[in-house]
Coordinates of C-alpha atoms in Angstrom, one line a residue:
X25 CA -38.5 -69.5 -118.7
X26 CA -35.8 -67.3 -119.9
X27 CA -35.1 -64.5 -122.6
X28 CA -32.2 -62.4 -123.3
X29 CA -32.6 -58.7 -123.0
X30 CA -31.2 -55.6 -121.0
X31 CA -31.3 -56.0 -117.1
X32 CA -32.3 -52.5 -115.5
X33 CA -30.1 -51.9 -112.8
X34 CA -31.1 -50.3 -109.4
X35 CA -29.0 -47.5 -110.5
X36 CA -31.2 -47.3 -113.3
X37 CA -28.0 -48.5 -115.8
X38 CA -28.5 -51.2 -118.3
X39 CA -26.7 -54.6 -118.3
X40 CA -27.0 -57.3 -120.7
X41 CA -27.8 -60.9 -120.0
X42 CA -30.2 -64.0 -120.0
X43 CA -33.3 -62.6 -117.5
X44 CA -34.5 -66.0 -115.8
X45 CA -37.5 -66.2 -113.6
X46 CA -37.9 -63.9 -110.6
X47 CA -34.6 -62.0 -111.3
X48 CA -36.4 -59.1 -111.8
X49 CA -38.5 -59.8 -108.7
X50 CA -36.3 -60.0 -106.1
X51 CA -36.5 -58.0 -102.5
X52 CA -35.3 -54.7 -103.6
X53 CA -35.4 -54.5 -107.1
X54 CA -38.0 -51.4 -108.6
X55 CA -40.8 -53.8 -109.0
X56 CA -41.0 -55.2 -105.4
X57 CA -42.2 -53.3 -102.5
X58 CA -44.6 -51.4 -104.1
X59 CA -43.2 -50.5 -107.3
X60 CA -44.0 -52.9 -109.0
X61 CA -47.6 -53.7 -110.6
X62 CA -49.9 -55.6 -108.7
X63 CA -50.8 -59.3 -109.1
X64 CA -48.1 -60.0 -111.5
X65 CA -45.8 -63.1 -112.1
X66 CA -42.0 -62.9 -111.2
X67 CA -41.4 -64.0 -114.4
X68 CA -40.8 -60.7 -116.4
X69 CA -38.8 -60.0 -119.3
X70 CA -38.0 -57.4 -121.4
X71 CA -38.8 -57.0 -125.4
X72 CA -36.8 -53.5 -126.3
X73 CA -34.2 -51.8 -123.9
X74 CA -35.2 -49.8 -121.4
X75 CA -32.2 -46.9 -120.6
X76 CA -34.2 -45.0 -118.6
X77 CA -34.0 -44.6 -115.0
X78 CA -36.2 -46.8 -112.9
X79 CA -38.4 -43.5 -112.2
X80 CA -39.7 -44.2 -115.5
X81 CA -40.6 -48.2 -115.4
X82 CA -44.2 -46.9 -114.8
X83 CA -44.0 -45.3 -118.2
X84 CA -42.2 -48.6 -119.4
X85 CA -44.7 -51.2 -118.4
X86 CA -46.3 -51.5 -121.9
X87 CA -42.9 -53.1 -123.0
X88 CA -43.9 -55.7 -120.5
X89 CA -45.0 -59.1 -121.2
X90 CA -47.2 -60.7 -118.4
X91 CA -46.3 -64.4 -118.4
X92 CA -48.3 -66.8 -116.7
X93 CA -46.6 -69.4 -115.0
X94 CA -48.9 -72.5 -116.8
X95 CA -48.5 -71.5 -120.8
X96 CA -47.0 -68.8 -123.1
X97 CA -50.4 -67.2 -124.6
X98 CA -50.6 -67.5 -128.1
X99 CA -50.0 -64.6 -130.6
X100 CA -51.4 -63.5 -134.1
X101 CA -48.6 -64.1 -136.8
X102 CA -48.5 -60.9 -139.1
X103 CA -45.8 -59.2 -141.5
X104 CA -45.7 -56.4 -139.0
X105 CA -44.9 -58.9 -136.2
X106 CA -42.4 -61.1 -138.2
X107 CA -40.4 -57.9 -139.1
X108 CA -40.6 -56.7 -135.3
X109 CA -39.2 -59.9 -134.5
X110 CA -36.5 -59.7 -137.0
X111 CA -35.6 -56.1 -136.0
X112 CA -35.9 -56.3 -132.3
X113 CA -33.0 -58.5 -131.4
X114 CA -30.7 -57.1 -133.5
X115 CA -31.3 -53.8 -132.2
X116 CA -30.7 -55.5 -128.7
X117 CA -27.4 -56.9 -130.4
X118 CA -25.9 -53.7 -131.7
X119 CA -27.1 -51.6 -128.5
X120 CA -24.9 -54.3 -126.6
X121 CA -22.2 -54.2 -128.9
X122 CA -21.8 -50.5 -128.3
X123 CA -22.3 -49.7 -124.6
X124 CA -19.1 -51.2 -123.7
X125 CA -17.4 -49.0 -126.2
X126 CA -19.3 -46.5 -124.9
X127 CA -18.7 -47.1 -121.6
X128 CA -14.8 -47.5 -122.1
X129 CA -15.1 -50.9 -121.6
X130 CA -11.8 -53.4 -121.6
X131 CA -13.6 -55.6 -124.1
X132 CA -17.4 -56.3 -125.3
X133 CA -18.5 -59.3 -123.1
X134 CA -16.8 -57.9 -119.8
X135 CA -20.0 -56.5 -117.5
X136 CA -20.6 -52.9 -116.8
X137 CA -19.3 -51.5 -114.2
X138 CA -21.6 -49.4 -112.2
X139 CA -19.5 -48.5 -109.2
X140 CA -18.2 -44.9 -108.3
X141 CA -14.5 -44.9 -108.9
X142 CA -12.7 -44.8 -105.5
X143 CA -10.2 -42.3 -106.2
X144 CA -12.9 -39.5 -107.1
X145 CA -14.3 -40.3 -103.1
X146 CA -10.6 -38.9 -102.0
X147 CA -11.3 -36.2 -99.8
X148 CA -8.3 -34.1 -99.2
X149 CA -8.0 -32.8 -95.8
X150 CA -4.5 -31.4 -95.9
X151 CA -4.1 -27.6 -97.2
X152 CA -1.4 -27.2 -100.0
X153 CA 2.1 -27.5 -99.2
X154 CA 3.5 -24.0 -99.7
X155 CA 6.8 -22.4 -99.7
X156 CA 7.2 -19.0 -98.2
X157 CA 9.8 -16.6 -99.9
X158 CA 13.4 -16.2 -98.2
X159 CA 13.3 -13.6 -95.6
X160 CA 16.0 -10.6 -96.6
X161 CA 18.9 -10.5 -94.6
X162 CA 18.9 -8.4 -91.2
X163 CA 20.8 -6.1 -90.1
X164 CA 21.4 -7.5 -86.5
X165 CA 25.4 -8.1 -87.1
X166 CA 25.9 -4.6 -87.7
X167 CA 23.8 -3.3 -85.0
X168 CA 25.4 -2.3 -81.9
X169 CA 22.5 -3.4 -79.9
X170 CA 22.1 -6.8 -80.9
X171 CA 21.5 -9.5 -78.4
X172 CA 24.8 -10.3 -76.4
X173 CA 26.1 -10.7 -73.7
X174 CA 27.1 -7.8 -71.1
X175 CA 30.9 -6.7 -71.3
X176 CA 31.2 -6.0 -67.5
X177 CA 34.1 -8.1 -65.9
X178 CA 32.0 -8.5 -62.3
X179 CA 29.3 -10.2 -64.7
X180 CA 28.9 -13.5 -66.5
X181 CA 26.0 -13.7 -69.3
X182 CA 22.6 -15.4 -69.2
X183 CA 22.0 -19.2 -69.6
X184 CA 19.9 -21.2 -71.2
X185 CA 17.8 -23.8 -69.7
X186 CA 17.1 -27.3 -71.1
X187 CA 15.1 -28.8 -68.5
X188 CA 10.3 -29.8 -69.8
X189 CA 10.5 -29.3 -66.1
X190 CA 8.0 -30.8 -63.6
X191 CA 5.7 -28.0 -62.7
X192 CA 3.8 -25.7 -64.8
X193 CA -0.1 -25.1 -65.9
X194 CA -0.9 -21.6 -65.2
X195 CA 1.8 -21.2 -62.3
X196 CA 4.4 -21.8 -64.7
X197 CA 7.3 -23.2 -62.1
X198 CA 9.2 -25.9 -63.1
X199 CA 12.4 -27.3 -61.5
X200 CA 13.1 -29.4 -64.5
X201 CA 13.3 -33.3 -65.4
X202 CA 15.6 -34.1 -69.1
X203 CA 17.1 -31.5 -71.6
X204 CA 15.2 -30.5 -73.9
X205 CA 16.9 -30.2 -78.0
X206 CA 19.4 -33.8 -76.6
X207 CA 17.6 -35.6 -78.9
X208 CA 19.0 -38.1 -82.4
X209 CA 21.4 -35.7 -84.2
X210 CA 21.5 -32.9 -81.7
X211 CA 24.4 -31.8 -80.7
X212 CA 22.9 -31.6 -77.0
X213 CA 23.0 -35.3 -77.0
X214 CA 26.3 -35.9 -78.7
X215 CA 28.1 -38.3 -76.6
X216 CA 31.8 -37.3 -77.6
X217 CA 34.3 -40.7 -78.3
X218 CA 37.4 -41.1 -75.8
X219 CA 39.4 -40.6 -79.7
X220 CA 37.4 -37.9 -81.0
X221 CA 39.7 -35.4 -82.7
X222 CA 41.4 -32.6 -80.5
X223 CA 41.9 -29.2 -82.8
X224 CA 45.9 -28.7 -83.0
X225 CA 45.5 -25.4 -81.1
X226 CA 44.1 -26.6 -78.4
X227 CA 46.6 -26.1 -75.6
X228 CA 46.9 -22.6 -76.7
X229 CA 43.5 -21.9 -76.1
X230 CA 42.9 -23.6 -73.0
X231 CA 46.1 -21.5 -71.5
X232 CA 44.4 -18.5 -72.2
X233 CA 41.2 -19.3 -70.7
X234 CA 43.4 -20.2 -67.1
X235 CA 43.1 -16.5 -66.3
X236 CA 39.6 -16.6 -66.2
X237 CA 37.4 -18.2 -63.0
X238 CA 35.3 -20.6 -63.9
X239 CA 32.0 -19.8 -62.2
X240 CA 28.5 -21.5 -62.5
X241 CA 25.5 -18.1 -63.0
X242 CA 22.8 -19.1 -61.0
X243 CA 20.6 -15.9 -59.5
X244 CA 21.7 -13.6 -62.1
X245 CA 22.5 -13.2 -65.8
X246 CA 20.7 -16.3 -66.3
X247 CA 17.7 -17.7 -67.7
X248 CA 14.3 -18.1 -66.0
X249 CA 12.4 -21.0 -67.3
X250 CA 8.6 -21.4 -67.1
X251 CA 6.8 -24.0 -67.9
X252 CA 2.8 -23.3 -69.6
X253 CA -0.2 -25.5 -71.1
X254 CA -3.1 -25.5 -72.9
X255 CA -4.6 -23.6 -70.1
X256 CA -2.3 -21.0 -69.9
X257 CA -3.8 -17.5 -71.1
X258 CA -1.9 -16.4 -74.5
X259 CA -1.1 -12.9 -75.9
X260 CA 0.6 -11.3 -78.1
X261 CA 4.4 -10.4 -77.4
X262 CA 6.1 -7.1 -79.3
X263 CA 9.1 -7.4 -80.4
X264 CA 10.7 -3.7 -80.6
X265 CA 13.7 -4.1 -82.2
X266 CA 14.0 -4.1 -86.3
X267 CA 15.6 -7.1 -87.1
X268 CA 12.8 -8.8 -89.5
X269 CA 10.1 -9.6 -87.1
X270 CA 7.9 -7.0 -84.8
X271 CA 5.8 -9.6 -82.3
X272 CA 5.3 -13.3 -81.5
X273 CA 1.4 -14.5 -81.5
X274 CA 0.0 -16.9 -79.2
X275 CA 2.7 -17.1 -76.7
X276 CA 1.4 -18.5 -73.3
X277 CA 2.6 -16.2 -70.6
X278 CA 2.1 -18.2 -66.8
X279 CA 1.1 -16.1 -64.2
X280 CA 4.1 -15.7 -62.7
X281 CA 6.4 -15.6 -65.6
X282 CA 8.9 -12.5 -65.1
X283 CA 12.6 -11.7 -67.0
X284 CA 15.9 -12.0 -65.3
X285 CA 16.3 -8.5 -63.1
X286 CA 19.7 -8.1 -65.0
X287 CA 20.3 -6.2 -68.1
X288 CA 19.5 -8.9 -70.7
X289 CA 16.2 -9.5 -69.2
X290 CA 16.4 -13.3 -70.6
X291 CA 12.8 -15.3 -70.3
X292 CA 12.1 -18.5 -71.7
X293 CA 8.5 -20.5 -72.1
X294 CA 8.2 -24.0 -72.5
X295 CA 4.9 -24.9 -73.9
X296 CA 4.3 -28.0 -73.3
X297 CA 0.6 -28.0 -75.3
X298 CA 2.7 -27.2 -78.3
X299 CA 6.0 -28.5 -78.4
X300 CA 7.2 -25.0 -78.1
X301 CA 9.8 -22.7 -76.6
X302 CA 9.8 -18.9 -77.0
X303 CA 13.0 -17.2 -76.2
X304 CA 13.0 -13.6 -75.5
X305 CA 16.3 -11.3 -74.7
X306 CA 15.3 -7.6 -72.9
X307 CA 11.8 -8.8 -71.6
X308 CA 9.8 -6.2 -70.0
X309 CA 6.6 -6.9 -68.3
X310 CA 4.9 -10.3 -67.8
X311 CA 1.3 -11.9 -67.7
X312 CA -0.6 -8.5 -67.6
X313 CA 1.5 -7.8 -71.0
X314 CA 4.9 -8.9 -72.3
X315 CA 7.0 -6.9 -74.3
X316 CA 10.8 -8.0 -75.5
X317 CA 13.8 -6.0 -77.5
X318 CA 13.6 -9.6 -79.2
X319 CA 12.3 -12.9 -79.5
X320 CA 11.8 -16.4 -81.1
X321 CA 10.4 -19.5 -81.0
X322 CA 11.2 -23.2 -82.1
X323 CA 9.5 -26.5 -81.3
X324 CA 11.3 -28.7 -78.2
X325 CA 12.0 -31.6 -81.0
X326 CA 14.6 -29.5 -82.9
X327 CA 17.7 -29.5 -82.2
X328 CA 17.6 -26.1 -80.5
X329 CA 19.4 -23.5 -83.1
X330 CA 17.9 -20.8 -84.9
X331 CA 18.5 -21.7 -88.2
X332 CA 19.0 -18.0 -89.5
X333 CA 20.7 -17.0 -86.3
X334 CA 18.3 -15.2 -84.7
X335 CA 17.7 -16.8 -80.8
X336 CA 18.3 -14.5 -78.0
X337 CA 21.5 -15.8 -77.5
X338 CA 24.7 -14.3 -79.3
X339 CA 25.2 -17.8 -80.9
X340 CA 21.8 -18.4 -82.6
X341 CA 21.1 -21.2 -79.5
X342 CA 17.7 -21.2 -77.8
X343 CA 18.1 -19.8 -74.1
X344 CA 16.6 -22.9 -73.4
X345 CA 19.4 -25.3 -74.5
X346 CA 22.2 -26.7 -72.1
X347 CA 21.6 -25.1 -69.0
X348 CA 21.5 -26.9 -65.8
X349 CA 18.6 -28.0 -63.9
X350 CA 17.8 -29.2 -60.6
X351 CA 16.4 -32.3 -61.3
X352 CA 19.8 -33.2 -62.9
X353 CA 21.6 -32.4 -59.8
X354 CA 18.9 -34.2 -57.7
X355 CA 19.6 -37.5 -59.7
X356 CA 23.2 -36.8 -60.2
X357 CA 23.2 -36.7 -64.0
X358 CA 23.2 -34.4 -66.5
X359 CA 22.6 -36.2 -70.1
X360 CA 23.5 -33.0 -72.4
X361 CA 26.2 -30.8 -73.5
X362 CA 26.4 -27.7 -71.3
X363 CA 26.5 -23.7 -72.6
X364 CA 29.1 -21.7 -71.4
X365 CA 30.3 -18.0 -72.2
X366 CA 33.7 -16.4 -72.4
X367 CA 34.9 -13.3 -72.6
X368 CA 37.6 -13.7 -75.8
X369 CA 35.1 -14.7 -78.2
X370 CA 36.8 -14.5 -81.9
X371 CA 35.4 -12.2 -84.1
X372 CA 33.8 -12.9 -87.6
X373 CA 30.9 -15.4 -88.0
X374 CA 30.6 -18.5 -85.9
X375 CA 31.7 -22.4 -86.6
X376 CA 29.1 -25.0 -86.3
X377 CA 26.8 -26.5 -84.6
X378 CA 26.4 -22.0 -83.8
X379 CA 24.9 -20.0 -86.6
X380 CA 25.5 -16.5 -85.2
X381 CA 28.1 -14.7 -83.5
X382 CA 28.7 -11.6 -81.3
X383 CA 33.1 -12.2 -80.7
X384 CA 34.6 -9.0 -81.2
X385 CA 38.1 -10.2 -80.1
X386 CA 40.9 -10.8 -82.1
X387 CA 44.0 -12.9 -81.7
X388 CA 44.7 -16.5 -82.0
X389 CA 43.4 -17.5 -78.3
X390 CA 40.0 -16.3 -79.1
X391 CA 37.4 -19.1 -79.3
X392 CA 34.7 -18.9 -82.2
X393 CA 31.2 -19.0 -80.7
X394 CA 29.9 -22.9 -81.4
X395 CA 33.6 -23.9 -80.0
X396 CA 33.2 -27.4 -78.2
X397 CA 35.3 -28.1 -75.3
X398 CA 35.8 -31.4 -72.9
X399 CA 37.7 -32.5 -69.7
X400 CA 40.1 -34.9 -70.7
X401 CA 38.6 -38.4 -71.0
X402 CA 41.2 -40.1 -69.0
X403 CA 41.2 -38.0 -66.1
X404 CA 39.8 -40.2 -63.5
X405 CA 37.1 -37.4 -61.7
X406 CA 36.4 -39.6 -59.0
X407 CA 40.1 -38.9 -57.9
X408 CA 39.5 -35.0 -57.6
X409 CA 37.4 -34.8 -54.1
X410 CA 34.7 -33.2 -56.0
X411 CA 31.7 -32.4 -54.3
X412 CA 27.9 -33.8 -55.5
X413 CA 27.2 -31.1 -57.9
X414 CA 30.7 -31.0 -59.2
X415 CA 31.3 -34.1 -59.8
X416 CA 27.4 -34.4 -61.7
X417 CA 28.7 -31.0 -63.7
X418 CA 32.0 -32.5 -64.5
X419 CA 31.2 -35.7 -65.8
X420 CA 28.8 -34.2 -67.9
X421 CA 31.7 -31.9 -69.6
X422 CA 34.2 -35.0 -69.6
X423 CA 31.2 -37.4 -71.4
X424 CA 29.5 -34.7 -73.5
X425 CA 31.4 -31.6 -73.5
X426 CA 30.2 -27.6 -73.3
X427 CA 29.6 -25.5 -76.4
X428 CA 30.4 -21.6 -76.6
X429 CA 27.0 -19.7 -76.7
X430 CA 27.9 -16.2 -76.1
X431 CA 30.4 -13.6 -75.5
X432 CA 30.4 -12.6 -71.5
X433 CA 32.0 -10.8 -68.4
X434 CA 33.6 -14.2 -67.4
X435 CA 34.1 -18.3 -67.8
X436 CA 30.7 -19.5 -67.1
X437 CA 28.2 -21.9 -67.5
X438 CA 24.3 -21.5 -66.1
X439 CA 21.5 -23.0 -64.4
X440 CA 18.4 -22.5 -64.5
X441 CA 17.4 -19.4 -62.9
X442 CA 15.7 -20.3 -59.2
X443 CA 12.5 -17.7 -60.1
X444 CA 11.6 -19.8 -61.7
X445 CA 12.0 -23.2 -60.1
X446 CA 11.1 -22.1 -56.6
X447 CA 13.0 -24.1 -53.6
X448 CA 14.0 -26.8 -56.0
X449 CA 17.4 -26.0 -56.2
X450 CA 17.4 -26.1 -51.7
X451 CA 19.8 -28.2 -50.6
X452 CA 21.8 -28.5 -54.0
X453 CA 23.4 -25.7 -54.9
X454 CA 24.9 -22.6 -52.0
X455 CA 22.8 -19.6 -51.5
X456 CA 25.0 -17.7 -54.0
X457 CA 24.3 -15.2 -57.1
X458 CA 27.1 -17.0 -58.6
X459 CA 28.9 -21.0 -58.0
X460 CA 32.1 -21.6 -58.1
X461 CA 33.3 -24.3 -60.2
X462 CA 37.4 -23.9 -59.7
X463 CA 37.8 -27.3 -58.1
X464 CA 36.7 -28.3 -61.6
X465 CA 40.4 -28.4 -63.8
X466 CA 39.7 -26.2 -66.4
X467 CA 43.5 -26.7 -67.5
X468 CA 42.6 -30.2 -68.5
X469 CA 39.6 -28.8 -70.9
X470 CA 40.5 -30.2 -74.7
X471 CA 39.4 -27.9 -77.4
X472 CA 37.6 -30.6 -80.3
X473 CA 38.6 -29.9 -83.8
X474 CA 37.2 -26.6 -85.3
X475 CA 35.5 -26.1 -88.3
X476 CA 36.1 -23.1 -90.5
X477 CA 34.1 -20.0 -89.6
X478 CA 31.3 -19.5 -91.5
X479 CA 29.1 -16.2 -92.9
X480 CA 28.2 -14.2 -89.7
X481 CA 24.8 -13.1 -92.0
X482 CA 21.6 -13.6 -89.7
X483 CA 18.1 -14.1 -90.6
X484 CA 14.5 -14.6 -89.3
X485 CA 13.5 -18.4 -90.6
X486 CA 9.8 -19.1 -89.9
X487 CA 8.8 -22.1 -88.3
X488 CA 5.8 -23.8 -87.2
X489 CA 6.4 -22.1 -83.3
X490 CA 6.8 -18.7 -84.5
X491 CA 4.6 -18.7 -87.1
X492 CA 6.8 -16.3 -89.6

């Protein structure tokens, strides 16, 4: 037996369609499992809709019509019957006819859709992507005590260290393992082409640097690097100069950590929990409570330049970026540009990849901070009786060339500083505050084209390190 009529849903929605025997029956449906009424056929069918929800089929049941499975029980004809019978369909047939209008519906015979529609079960679980207002500009190329680099002739500036390093936790030691900001698109990791472009004043300026002795800072006016994690206790660093920020939060300070004894006081933390370096310039104190002139931050997968200018180094470069490490000199290679400072650093704003500058000189034999230099590609090294360490120093300034970072007391590039990387630097480097590089020929250095200089304006840019 069969009827047409409206099909209560589960859901307690309507559908219409031809009910057949058991379909209203089956394991789950209202009527089953207790729901239904007791000692009745599967065969049920309904006479008038039902748009209630199945909490109501008890109310319902007298639109029910019990048929047994052997005949259909007669009925008394009457006018009141005949016209029920006349009316009754019809009804079903417009109600039909209008649900799927209702319903928004592509067409009248397509069936109801009683599903949830997926995109209103999107849960968003990202916040909303804001944009924070420009910072104003500092004042920090005006001030006479912004970071650079001490004017003494007896001593060369800080470096910057770009080793993850292999120690660290709460100890913090780390003698260093790759460079960090060498990276796709970093200047670190620029391999410079046997034809790049020489700038046409090249010669000029590599005369003038021939006066200077080119040293290597190793136990001071350098950087010490340490190296924390996700264990390492965190505090809150002042910052006590004005220059748009007064403290970094959350900096993890190892146990050990301490500044460079000279004046700049240069520390940097690698954090390897985070992907974080913090870079402070005139750091005071340690892991009972750090306090700097200045600081930053920026994550290890940038390409280690304060946007805005504002690193502790003259040049807007993390302190962290192309120093030498002793893992480079244990393996031989360095794969990064190096730092270096120099006393004749031009005056007015830097020239890229720098974004700061602290030159004061004049004169056309003064080199813009962000100045890249190389040793002629066609010099054979090999040839020069270089020892370990300077050929593994030379070939990395031959292959991928040293980038001005600050103004200094002398010609000098940095390595990490050995405070920090206890007895890994035994063995290959000599006992000395300062290295000397002179069998290195400086007087075949190449100056690579220069860009204009741009705006010497500095900034604090937040990021997701710093937290500004």
């Amino acid at each position: 037996m069969s009827a047409t009529g409206l099909v209560v849903d589960r859901s307690g929605g309507v559908r219409a369609g031809i009910l057949r025997p058991r379909e209203l029956c089956v394991p789950g449906h209202p009527f089953r499992d207790g729901g239904g009424v007791r000692g009745w056929d599967p065969g049920l069918w309904f006479e008038k809709p039902t748009l209630g929800p199945t909490a109501s089929i008890r109310k319902d049941l007298h639109t029910v019509t019990r048929h047994r499975r052997s005949a259909v029980r007669p009925r008394r004809r009457s006018t009141g019957r005949l016209l029920l019978a006349v009316a009754v369909p019809a009804l079903v047939a417009l109600v039909a006819s209008l649900l799927p209008i209702v319903l928004n519906a592509p067409d009248s015979n397509a069936p109801l859709d009683t599903s949830p529609d997926p995109a209103a079960l999107v849960v968003e679980t990202s916040p909303p992507v804001t944009t924070a207002p420009p910072q104003p500009p500092s004042s920090v190329e005006n001030s006479p005590t912004a970071p650079r680099r001490s004017s003494s002739s007896s001593s060369p500036s800080s470096p910057s260290t770009g080793s993850r390093g292999t120690g660290g936790g709460s100890t913090g030691a780390g003698s260093g393992s790759s460079a960090l900001f060498a990276g796709p698109g970093s200047p670190w990791g620029q391999v410079l082409a046997a034809g790049a472009a020489v700038d046409p004043n090249s010669a000029g300026y590599v005369s003038a640097m021939q006066g200077e002795k080119f040293l290597m800072s190793f136990k001071q006016w350098t950087v010490p690097v340490y190296y924390a994690d996700a264990s390492t206790p965190r505090q809150t660093v002042r910052l006590t100069e004005d220059w748009g920020a007064s403290e970094l939060r959350n900096v993890p300070v190892p146990a050990n950590a301490k500044p460079d004894p000279s004046e700049d006081a240069h520390l940097s933390i690698v954090d390897r929990s985070t992907g974080c370096v913090y870079d402070f310039w005139g750091a005071k104190g340690g892991s009972g409570g750090l306090s700097a002139s200045w600081g930053n931050a920026i994550p290890t997968n940038s390409n280690g330049i304060y946007p805005g200018g504002m690193g502790s180094r003259g040049s807007g470069f993390s302190a962290a970026a192309g120093i030498v490490t002793a893992d480079e000199l244990r393996r031989g290679v360095i794969n990064h540009a190096l730092v270096f400072a120099y006393p004749q650093t031009k005056s007015g704003g830097p020239v890229a990849p720098a974004t700061k500058s602290d030159g004061t000189s004049g004169g056309g034999s003064a080199l813009p901070e962000g100045a890249r230099l190389r040793l002629d590609p066609s010099l054979d090294l090999k040839s020069l009786g270089l020892n370990k360490y300077e050929l593994t120093i030379a070939t990395a300034m031959q292959k991928y060339g040293m980038i001005l970072g600050d103004t200094s007391g002398g010609f000098t590039i940095y390595a990490q500083h050995p405070q920090s990387a206890p007895g890994a630097f035994t063995g290959l480097l000599p006992d000395e505050t300062w290295v000397d590089l002179t069998k290195i020929p400086t007087e075949k250095l190449q100056v690579m084209k220069l860009p204009g200089q741009a705006s010497n304006t500095s900034y604090v840019v937040g990021n997701r390190c710093n937290g500004w």
